[in-house]
Coordinates of C-alpha atoms in Angstrom, one line a residue:
X1 CA -5.6 15.0 28.5
X2 CA -8.7 14.7 26.4
X3 CA -12.2 15.6 27.5
X4 CA -14.7 12.7 27.5
X5 CA -17.1 15.0 25.5
X6 CA -14.5 15.4 22.7
X7 CA -15.3 13.7 19.4
X8 CA -13.9 10.1 19.3
X9 CA -12.0 8.3 16.6
X10 CA -12.4 4.6 16.5
X11 CA -9.2 3.2 14.9
X12 CA -10.1 -0.2 13.7
X13 CA -7.2 -2.7 13.3
X14 CA -4.6 -0.5 14.9
X15 CA -1.1 -1.1 13.6
X16 CA 0.6 -4.2 12.2
X17 CA 3.8 -5.3 13.9
X18 CA 6.3 -3.6 11.6
X19 CA 8.2 -0.3 11.7
X20 CA 6.4 1.2 8.8
X21 CA 2.9 0.1 10.1
X22 CA 3.6 1.6 13.5
X23 CA 4.9 4.9 12.0
X24 CA 1.8 5.2 9.8
X25 CA -0.6 4.7 12.7
X26 CA 1.3 7.0 15.1
X27 CA 1.3 9.7 12.5
X28 CA -2.4 9.3 12.0
X29 CA -3.0 9.4 15.8
X30 CA -0.9 12.5 16.2
X31 CA -2.9 14.2 13.5
X32 CA -6.1 13.1 15.3
X33 CA -4.8 14.5 18.6
X34 CA -4.1 17.8 16.9
X35 CA -7.8 18.0 16.0
X36 CA -8.9 17.4 19.6
X37 CA -10.0 13.8 19.0
X38 CA -10.1 11.0 21.6
X39 CA -8.9 7.7 20.2
X40 CA -10.1 4.2 20.8
X41 CA -7.9 1.5 19.1
X42 CA -9.0 -2.0 18.4
X43 CA -6.7 -4.8 17.3
X44 CA -5.9 -8.5 17.7
X45 CA -4.5 -9.3 21.1
X46 CA -1.1 -10.4 20.0
X47 CA -0.6 -7.4 17.8
X48 CA -1.7 -5.0 20.5
X49 CA 1.0 -6.5 22.8
X50 CA 3.6 -6.2 20.1
X51 CA 2.8 -2.5 19.4
X52 CA 2.8 -0.9 22.9
X53 CA 3.6 2.6 21.6
X54 CA 0.4 2.7 19.7
X55 CA -1.6 1.7 22.8
X56 CA 0.2 4.4 24.8
X57 CA -1.1 7.1 22.4
X58 CA -4.7 5.9 22.7
X59 CA -7.3 6.8 25.3
X60 CA -8.7 3.3 25.2
X61 CA -7.7 -0.1 23.7
X62 CA -9.9 -3.1 23.0
X63 CA -9.1 -6.6 21.8
X64 CA -11.2 -7.2 18.7
X65 CA -10.2 -9.4 15.8
X66 CA -10.8 -7.5 12.5
X67 CA -10.2 -10.7 10.5
X68 CA -13.2 -12.5 11.9
X69 CA -16.2 -11.5 9.7
X70 CA -18.8 -9.5 11.6
X71 CA -16.9 -9.4 14.9
X72 CA -15.8 -5.7 14.7
X73 CA -19.3 -4.6 13.8
X74 CA -20.9 -6.6 16.6
X75 CA -18.5 -5.2 19.1
X76 CA -19.2 -1.7 17.9
X77 CA -23.0 -2.2 18.2
X78 CA -22.5 -3.4 21.8
X79 CA -20.4 -0.4 22.7
X80 CA -22.9 2.0 21.2
X81 CA -25.8 0.3 23.1
X82 CA -23.7 0.8 26.3
X83 CA -23.5 4.5 25.6
X84 CA -20.2 4.8 23.7
X85 CA -20.2 7.3 20.9
X86 CA -17.8 7.0 17.9
X87 CA -17.7 10.0 15.6
X88 CA -15.1 8.8 13.1
X89 CA -14.4 5.2 12.0
X90 CA -11.0 4.8 10.4
X91 CA -8.3 2.2 9.7
X92 CA -5.1 1.9 7.7
X93 CA -4.5 -1.8 7.4
X94 CA -5.4 -3.5 4.1
X95 CA -6.8 -6.6 5.8
X96 CA -8.9 -4.4 8.1
X97 CA -10.7 -2.4 5.5
X98 CA -13.8 -4.6 5.3
X99 CA -14.1 -4.4 9.1
X100 CA -13.8 -0.6 8.9
X101 CA -16.6 -0.4 6.4
X102 CA -18.8 -2.8 8.4
X103 CA -18.3 -0.8 11.6
X104 CA -19.1 2.5 10.0
X105 CA -22.2 1.1 8.4
X106 CA -23.3 -0.5 11.7
X107 CA -22.9 2.9 13.5
X108 CA -24.3 5.1 10.8
X109 CA -21.0 6.9 10.4
X110 CA -19.3 8.1 7.2
X111 CA -17.6 5.2 5.4
X112 CA -17.5 3.1 2.3
X113 CA -20.2 0.6 1.5
X114 CA -19.1 -2.8 2.8
X115 CA -19.9 -4.5 -0.5
X116 CA -17.8 -2.0 -2.4
X117 CA -14.8 -2.6 -0.2
X118 CA -15.2 -6.4 -0.5
X119 CA -15.3 -6.0 -4.3
X120 CA -12.0 -4.1 -4.5
X121 CA -10.3 -6.5 -2.1
X122 CA -11.3 -9.4 -4.3
X123 CA -9.2 -8.5 -7.3
X124 CA -11.2 -10.3 -10.0
X125 CA -14.5 -8.8 -8.9
X126 CA -13.0 -5.3 -9.2
X127 CA -11.5 -6.2 -12.6
X128 CA -14.8 -7.4 -13.9
X129 CA -16.7 -4.3 -12.7
X130 CA -14.2 -1.9 -14.2
X131 CA -14.1 -3.8 -17.5
X132 CA -17.9 -3.9 -17.7
X133 CA -17.9 -0.1 -17.2
X134 CA -15.5 0.3 -20.2
X135 CA -12.2 0.9 -18.4
X136 CA -9.1 -0.8 -19.9
X137 CA -8.3 -3.9 -17.9
X138 CA -6.0 -7.0 -18.3
X139 CA -7.8 -10.1 -19.6
X140 CA -7.9 -12.5 -16.7
X141 CA -9.4 -15.7 -15.3
X142 CA -10.1 -17.0 -11.8
X143 CA -8.7 -20.4 -11.6
X144 CA -9.7 -23.1 -9.1
X145 CA -6.9 -25.5 -10.1
X146 CA -3.9 -25.7 -12.4
X147 CA -5.9 -27.2 -15.2
X148 CA -7.9 -24.0 -15.5
X149 CA -4.7 -22.0 -15.6
X150 CA -3.4 -24.2 -18.4
X151 CA -6.6 -23.7 -20.3
X152 CA -6.4 -19.9 -20.0
X153 CA -2.8 -19.9 -21.2
X154 CA -3.7 -22.0 -24.2
X155 CA -6.4 -19.6 -25.2
X156 CA -4.5 -16.3 -24.8
X157 CA -1.2 -14.7 -25.7
X158 CA 1.5 -14.3 -23.1
X159 CA 3.3 -13.3 -21.1
X160 CA 1.0 -13.7 -18.1
X161 CA 0.9 -12.9 -14.4
X162 CA -0.1 -15.5 -11.7
X163 CA -1.3 -13.9 -8.5
X164 CA -3.5 -14.5 -5.4
X165 CA -7.1 -13.3 -5.4
X166 CA -6.6 -11.4 -2.1
X167 CA -3.1 -10.3 -1.0
X168 CA -0.9 -7.3 -0.9
X169 CA 2.8 -6.2 -1.4
X170 CA 3.2 -8.3 -4.5
X171 CA 3.0 -11.4 -2.3
X172 CA 2.9 -14.5 -4.5
X173 CA 2.9 -12.6 -7.8
X174 CA 4.9 -14.0 -10.7
X175 CA 5.3 -13.3 -14.4
X176 CA 5.5 -16.3 -16.6
X177 CA 6.3 -16.5 -20.3
X178 CA 5.4 -20.1 -21.0
X179 CA 3.5 -23.1 -19.7
X180 CA 6.8 -24.6 -18.4
X181 CA 7.0 -21.8 -15.8
X182 CA 3.5 -22.2 -14.4
X183 CA 4.2 -24.9 -11.8
X184 CA 6.9 -22.7 -10.1
X185 CA 4.5 -19.7 -10.1
X186 CA 1.8 -21.7 -8.5
X187 CA 4.2 -23.0 -5.9
X188 CA 5.0 -19.3 -5.0
X189 CA 1.3 -18.5 -4.3
X190 CA 0.5 -18.0 -0.6
X191 CA -1.9 -20.6 0.7
X192 CA -4.4 -22.6 -1.2
X193 CA -7.6 -21.9 -3.1
X194 CA -8.5 -20.0 -6.1
X195 CA -6.0 -17.7 -7.8
X196 CA -5.8 -15.4 -10.8
X197 CA -4.0 -15.6 -14.1
X198 CA -4.1 -12.5 -16.2
X199 CA -2.3 -10.9 -19.1
X200 CA 0.9 -9.1 -18.4
X201 CA 0.6 -5.4 -19.2
X202 CA 3.6 -3.8 -21.1
X203 CA 4.2 -0.3 -19.9
X204 CA 5.6 1.8 -17.0
X205 CA 3.7 1.4 -13.7
X206 CA 2.3 4.2 -11.6
X207 CA 0.0 4.8 -8.7
X208 CA -2.3 7.6 -7.7
X209 CA -2.4 8.7 -4.0
X210 CA -5.3 10.7 -2.7
X211 CA -8.1 11.4 -0.3
X212 CA -11.9 11.6 -0.6
X213 CA -13.3 15.1 0.2
X214 CA -17.0 15.4 0.3
X215 CA -17.3 11.9 -1.1
X216 CA -15.2 12.8 -4.2
X217 CA -11.7 11.4 -4.9
X218 CA -9.0 14.1 -4.9
X219 CA -5.6 13.0 -6.3
X220 CA -2.7 14.4 -4.3
X221 CA 0.1 13.1 -6.5
X222 CA 1.1 10.4 -9.0
X223 CA 3.9 8.1 -8.0
X224 CA 6.2 6.5 -10.6
X225 CA 7.7 3.0 -9.9
X226 CA 10.8 1.1 -10.9
X227 CA 10.8 -2.7 -10.5
X228 CA 13.4 -5.4 -10.8
X229 CA 13.1 -7.5 -14.0
X230 CA 10.6 -10.3 -14.0
X231 CA 9.6 -12.9 -13.0
X232 CA 8.6 -11.3 -9.7
X233 CA 7.5 -7.7 -8.9
X234 CA 10.0 -6.3 -6.5
X235 CA 9.6 -2.5 -6.4
X236 CA 13.0 -0.7 -6.1
X237 CA 12.1 3.0 -6.5
X238 CA 9.3 5.5 -6.1
X239 CA 9.4 9.1 -7.3
X240 CA 6.8 11.7 -6.3
X241 CA 5.4 13.5 -8.3
X242 CA 6.0 11.2 -11.2
X243 CA 8.0 12.7 -14.1
X244 CA 5.1 12.8 -16.5
X245 CA 3.9 15.0 -19.3
X246 CA 1.0 17.1 -18.1
X247 CA -1.5 15.5 -20.5
X248 CA -0.6 12.0 -19.1
X249 CA -1.0 13.2 -15.5
X250 CA -4.4 14.7 -16.2
X251 CA -5.5 11.5 -18.1
X252 CA -4.5 9.3 -15.1
X253 CA -6.4 11.5 -12.7
X254 CA -9.5 11.5 -14.8
X255 CA -9.5 7.7 -15.1
X256 CA -8.8 7.2 -11.4
X257 CA -11.6 9.6 -10.3
X258 CA -14.1 8.0 -12.7
X259 CA -13.1 4.5 -11.6
X260 CA -13.6 5.2 -7.9
X261 CA -17.1 6.6 -8.6
X262 CA -17.9 3.4 -10.6
X263 CA -16.7 1.3 -7.7
X264 CA -18.9 3.2 -5.3
X265 CA -16.1 4.3 -3.1
X266 CA -16.3 7.6 -1.3
X267 CA -14.4 7.7 2.0
X268 CA -11.0 7.9 3.5
X269 CA -7.6 7.7 1.7
X270 CA -6.9 5.9 -1.5
X271 CA -4.1 4.2 -3.5
X272 CA -4.8 3.2 -7.1
X273 CA -2.3 1.3 -9.3
X274 CA -2.1 1.6 -13.1
X275 CA 0.0 1.4 -16.2
X276 CA 0.5 3.8 -19.1
X277 CA 0.4 1.8 -22.3
X278 CA 0.1 2.3 -26.1
X279 CA -3.7 1.7 -25.6
X280 CA -3.9 4.3 -22.8
X281 CA -4.3 4.1 -19.0
X282 CA -4.8 0.5 -17.9
X283 CA -6.1 0.4 -14.3
X284 CA -4.8 -2.0 -11.8
X285 CA -5.7 -2.6 -8.1
X286 CA -7.7 -0.1 -6.0
X287 CA -7.3 0.4 -2.3
X288 CA -9.2 2.5 0.2
X289 CA -6.1 3.1 2.4
X290 CA -2.9 5.1 2.3
X291 CA -0.1 3.8 0.2
X292 CA 2.7 1.7 1.8
X293 CA 6.4 2.1 1.2
X294 CA 6.8 5.2 3.3
X295 CA 4.8 7.3 0.8
X296 CA 3.1 9.0 3.6
X297 CA 6.4 10.6 4.6
X298 CA 7.3 11.4 1.0
X299 CA 3.9 13.2 0.4
X300 CA 4.4 15.3 3.5
X301 CA 7.6 16.7 1.9
X302 CA 6.2 17.1 -1.6
X303 CA 3.1 19.0 -0.3
X304 CA 4.4 21.1 2.6
X305 CA 2.0 21.2 5.5
X306 CA 0.0 18.1 4.3
X307 CA -1.6 16.0 6.9
X308 CA -3.0 13.2 4.8
X309 CA -4.8 11.4 7.7
X310 CA -5.9 14.7 9.1
X311 CA -7.7 15.5 5.9
X312 CA -10.0 12.5 6.5
X313 CA -10.8 13.6 10.0
X314 CA -11.4 17.2 8.8
X315 CA -13.7 15.9 6.1
X316 CA -15.9 14.0 8.6
X317 CA -15.9 16.9 11.1
X318 CA -17.0 19.3 8.4
X319 CA -14.0 21.5 8.7
X320 CA -12.9 23.5 5.6
X321 CA -10.3 22.0 3.3
X322 CA -8.4 24.2 0.9
X323 CA -8.0 21.8 -2.1
X324 CA -5.9 24.4 -4.0
X325 CA -3.2 24.0 -1.4
X326 CA -3.0 20.2 -1.9
X327 CA -0.6 20.3 -4.8
X328 CA 3.0 19.0 -5.1
X329 CA 5.6 21.8 -5.1
X330 CA 8.7 19.7 -4.3
X331 CA 10.1 16.3 -5.1
X332 CA 10.8 13.1 -3.2
X333 CA 12.2 9.7 -4.0
X334 CA 12.9 6.4 -2.3
X335 CA 15.1 3.4 -3.1
X336 CA 15.0 -0.1 -1.7
X337 CA 18.5 -1.5 -2.1
X338 CA 18.8 -5.0 -3.6
X339 CA 22.1 -6.5 -2.5
X340 CA 23.1 -9.9 -3.9
X341 CA 21.6 -12.8 -2.0
X342 CA 23.8 -14.7 0.4
X343 CA 25.2 -14.3 3.9
X344 CA 25.8 -10.6 4.8
X345 CA 29.4 -10.1 5.8
X346 CA 29.6 -6.3 6.0
X347 CA 27.8 -3.0 5.1
X348 CA 29.9 0.0 4.0
X349 CA 28.7 3.6 3.5
X350 CA 25.5 3.4 5.6
X351 CA 26.6 6.0 8.1
X352 CA 27.2 8.5 5.3
X353 CA 23.6 8.0 4.1
X354 CA 22.3 8.6 7.6
X355 CA 24.2 11.9 7.8
X356 CA 22.9 13.3 4.5
X357 CA 20.9 16.5 5.1
X358 CA 18.2 15.7 2.4
X359 CA 17.4 12.3 4.1
X360 CA 13.7 11.9 5.0
X361 CA 14.0 8.4 6.4
X362 CA 16.3 5.5 6.2
X363 CA 16.1 2.0 7.6
X364 CA 18.3 -1.0 7.7
X365 CA 16.6 -4.4 8.4
X366 CA 19.7 -6.6 8.2
X367 CA 23.0 -7.0 10.0
X368 CA 26.2 -9.0 9.3
X369 CA 25.5 -12.7 9.7
X370 CA 21.9 -12.4 8.3
X371 CA 20.9 -14.3 5.2
X372 CA 19.7 -12.1 2.3
X373 CA 17.0 -13.9 0.4
X374 CA 16.2 -13.3 -3.3
X375 CA 14.2 -10.1 -3.9
X376 CA 10.7 -11.4 -4.7
X377 CA 8.2 -9.2 -2.6
X378 CA 8.1 -6.5 0.0
X379 CA 8.8 -9.2 2.6
X380 CA 12.4 -9.4 1.2
X381 CA 13.2 -5.7 1.5
X382 CA 16.5 -5.2 3.5
X383 CA 16.8 -1.4 3.5
X384 CA 15.4 1.8 2.3
X385 CA 16.6 5.4 1.6
X386 CA 14.1 8.2 1.2
X387 CA 15.1 11.8 0.3
X388 CA 13.5 15.1 -0.3
X389 CA 14.5 17.8 -2.8
X390 CA 13.3 20.8 -4.7
X391 CA 12.2 18.8 -7.7
X392 CA 11.4 15.1 -8.4
X393 CA 14.3 14.8 -10.9
X394 CA 16.7 16.1 -8.2
X395 CA 15.3 13.7 -5.7
X396 CA 15.7 10.8 -8.0
X397 CA 19.3 11.6 -8.9
X398 CA 20.2 12.0 -5.3
X399 CA 18.6 8.8 -4.0
X400 CA 20.2 6.8 -6.8
X401 CA 23.6 8.2 -5.9
X402 CA 23.1 7.3 -2.2
X403 CA 21.9 3.8 -3.0
X404 CA 24.9 3.3 -5.2
X405 CA 27.2 4.5 -2.4
X406 CA 26.2 1.7 0.0
X407 CA 28.0 -1.6 -0.4
X408 CA 26.5 -4.8 0.9
X409 CA 29.2 -7.5 1.0
X410 CA 27.8 -11.0 0.9
X411 CA 29.1 -14.5 0.5
X412 CA 27.5 -17.6 -0.8
X413 CA 25.5 -19.7 1.6
X414 CA 26.9 -23.2 1.9
X415 CA 24.5 -26.0 2.9
X416 CA 25.6 -29.1 4.7
X417 CA 25.5 -32.2 2.5
X418 CA 22.3 -34.2 2.6
X419 CA 22.6 -37.4 4.6
X420 CA 22.4 -40.6 2.5

């Protein structure tokens, strides 16, 4: 039982209704509990009902819609006026980050400036700010309609990427090599409204995972990524720490730290995407939240004793943090199997994966009879295998072998003939 005088964590946005989202939030809540924090969770009503284990870990739960501008901050002010005291304001969901910043600002608690969070969540605004500061960025254009996209293509050299202004998980992102492919890419965009067309960056993709300590970004590790071939951006593998020359790692860290300062971000966790190219480090999207894809579990293996969420709480509470201990000493890798699309008939070899002693986590999201869709975004992931090892190279070799040992047997889906 917590004491009502204990410091309180306001967890804005709670968890999304997915296994990964719930695991992230429950991990964060357990690390908060270990620090003697009370926990008050806010979330949308339907999602609270769908994530009962999160509510069970909290001291209090309130229905607040973080997607309605200003609602979370107004609710927090009312609570404070009624005598509630929130010492830490935090959240892990991408779509809740503006609400997290607005609540922290309203309560005078540590957080990121709301305008800075809005800027990085609006991809073109972040691109423009970084380019103006001299960081390498893809050339891009915000397009209100297809005609603007056609004009951008005519005045630049492909290939290009068509993407939403505000989304996550590679949702609606397509590479195109010609004007003829534009219409299909536009049809793949989620929703309506403005979108972005930008130059495709040639080079391996990475991300930097970290935490702000005393307002300064501290990179915990670099993640390497493997993707399926275009046109979409389905990520099939992560390795932590990335197998990189030391000079490249240091250059990435330098660029990321400088970019976060330029973007006026200073609080919480972070995940920054980038490419290594012949021109140097080209920065991609920046996020003030933990990385997805079970990277929170991988980092905990790579840096023994790491409590990524707990570092944020320790920072706010003024507790000492030994930054020298926050360095990778082991390796981890994850694979997202990509079976052929069709109706799933059988799965062979999965039980052997579950029994492997190096397994950190595995998940199977399909069963015989399900339809496996083409692999176009994180929404189409059907399974995952994450392992830990002494080195990243060993982890990569092992996870690839386990992935290859699983056989997904599918058959073509036959559609009934269309009525005349």
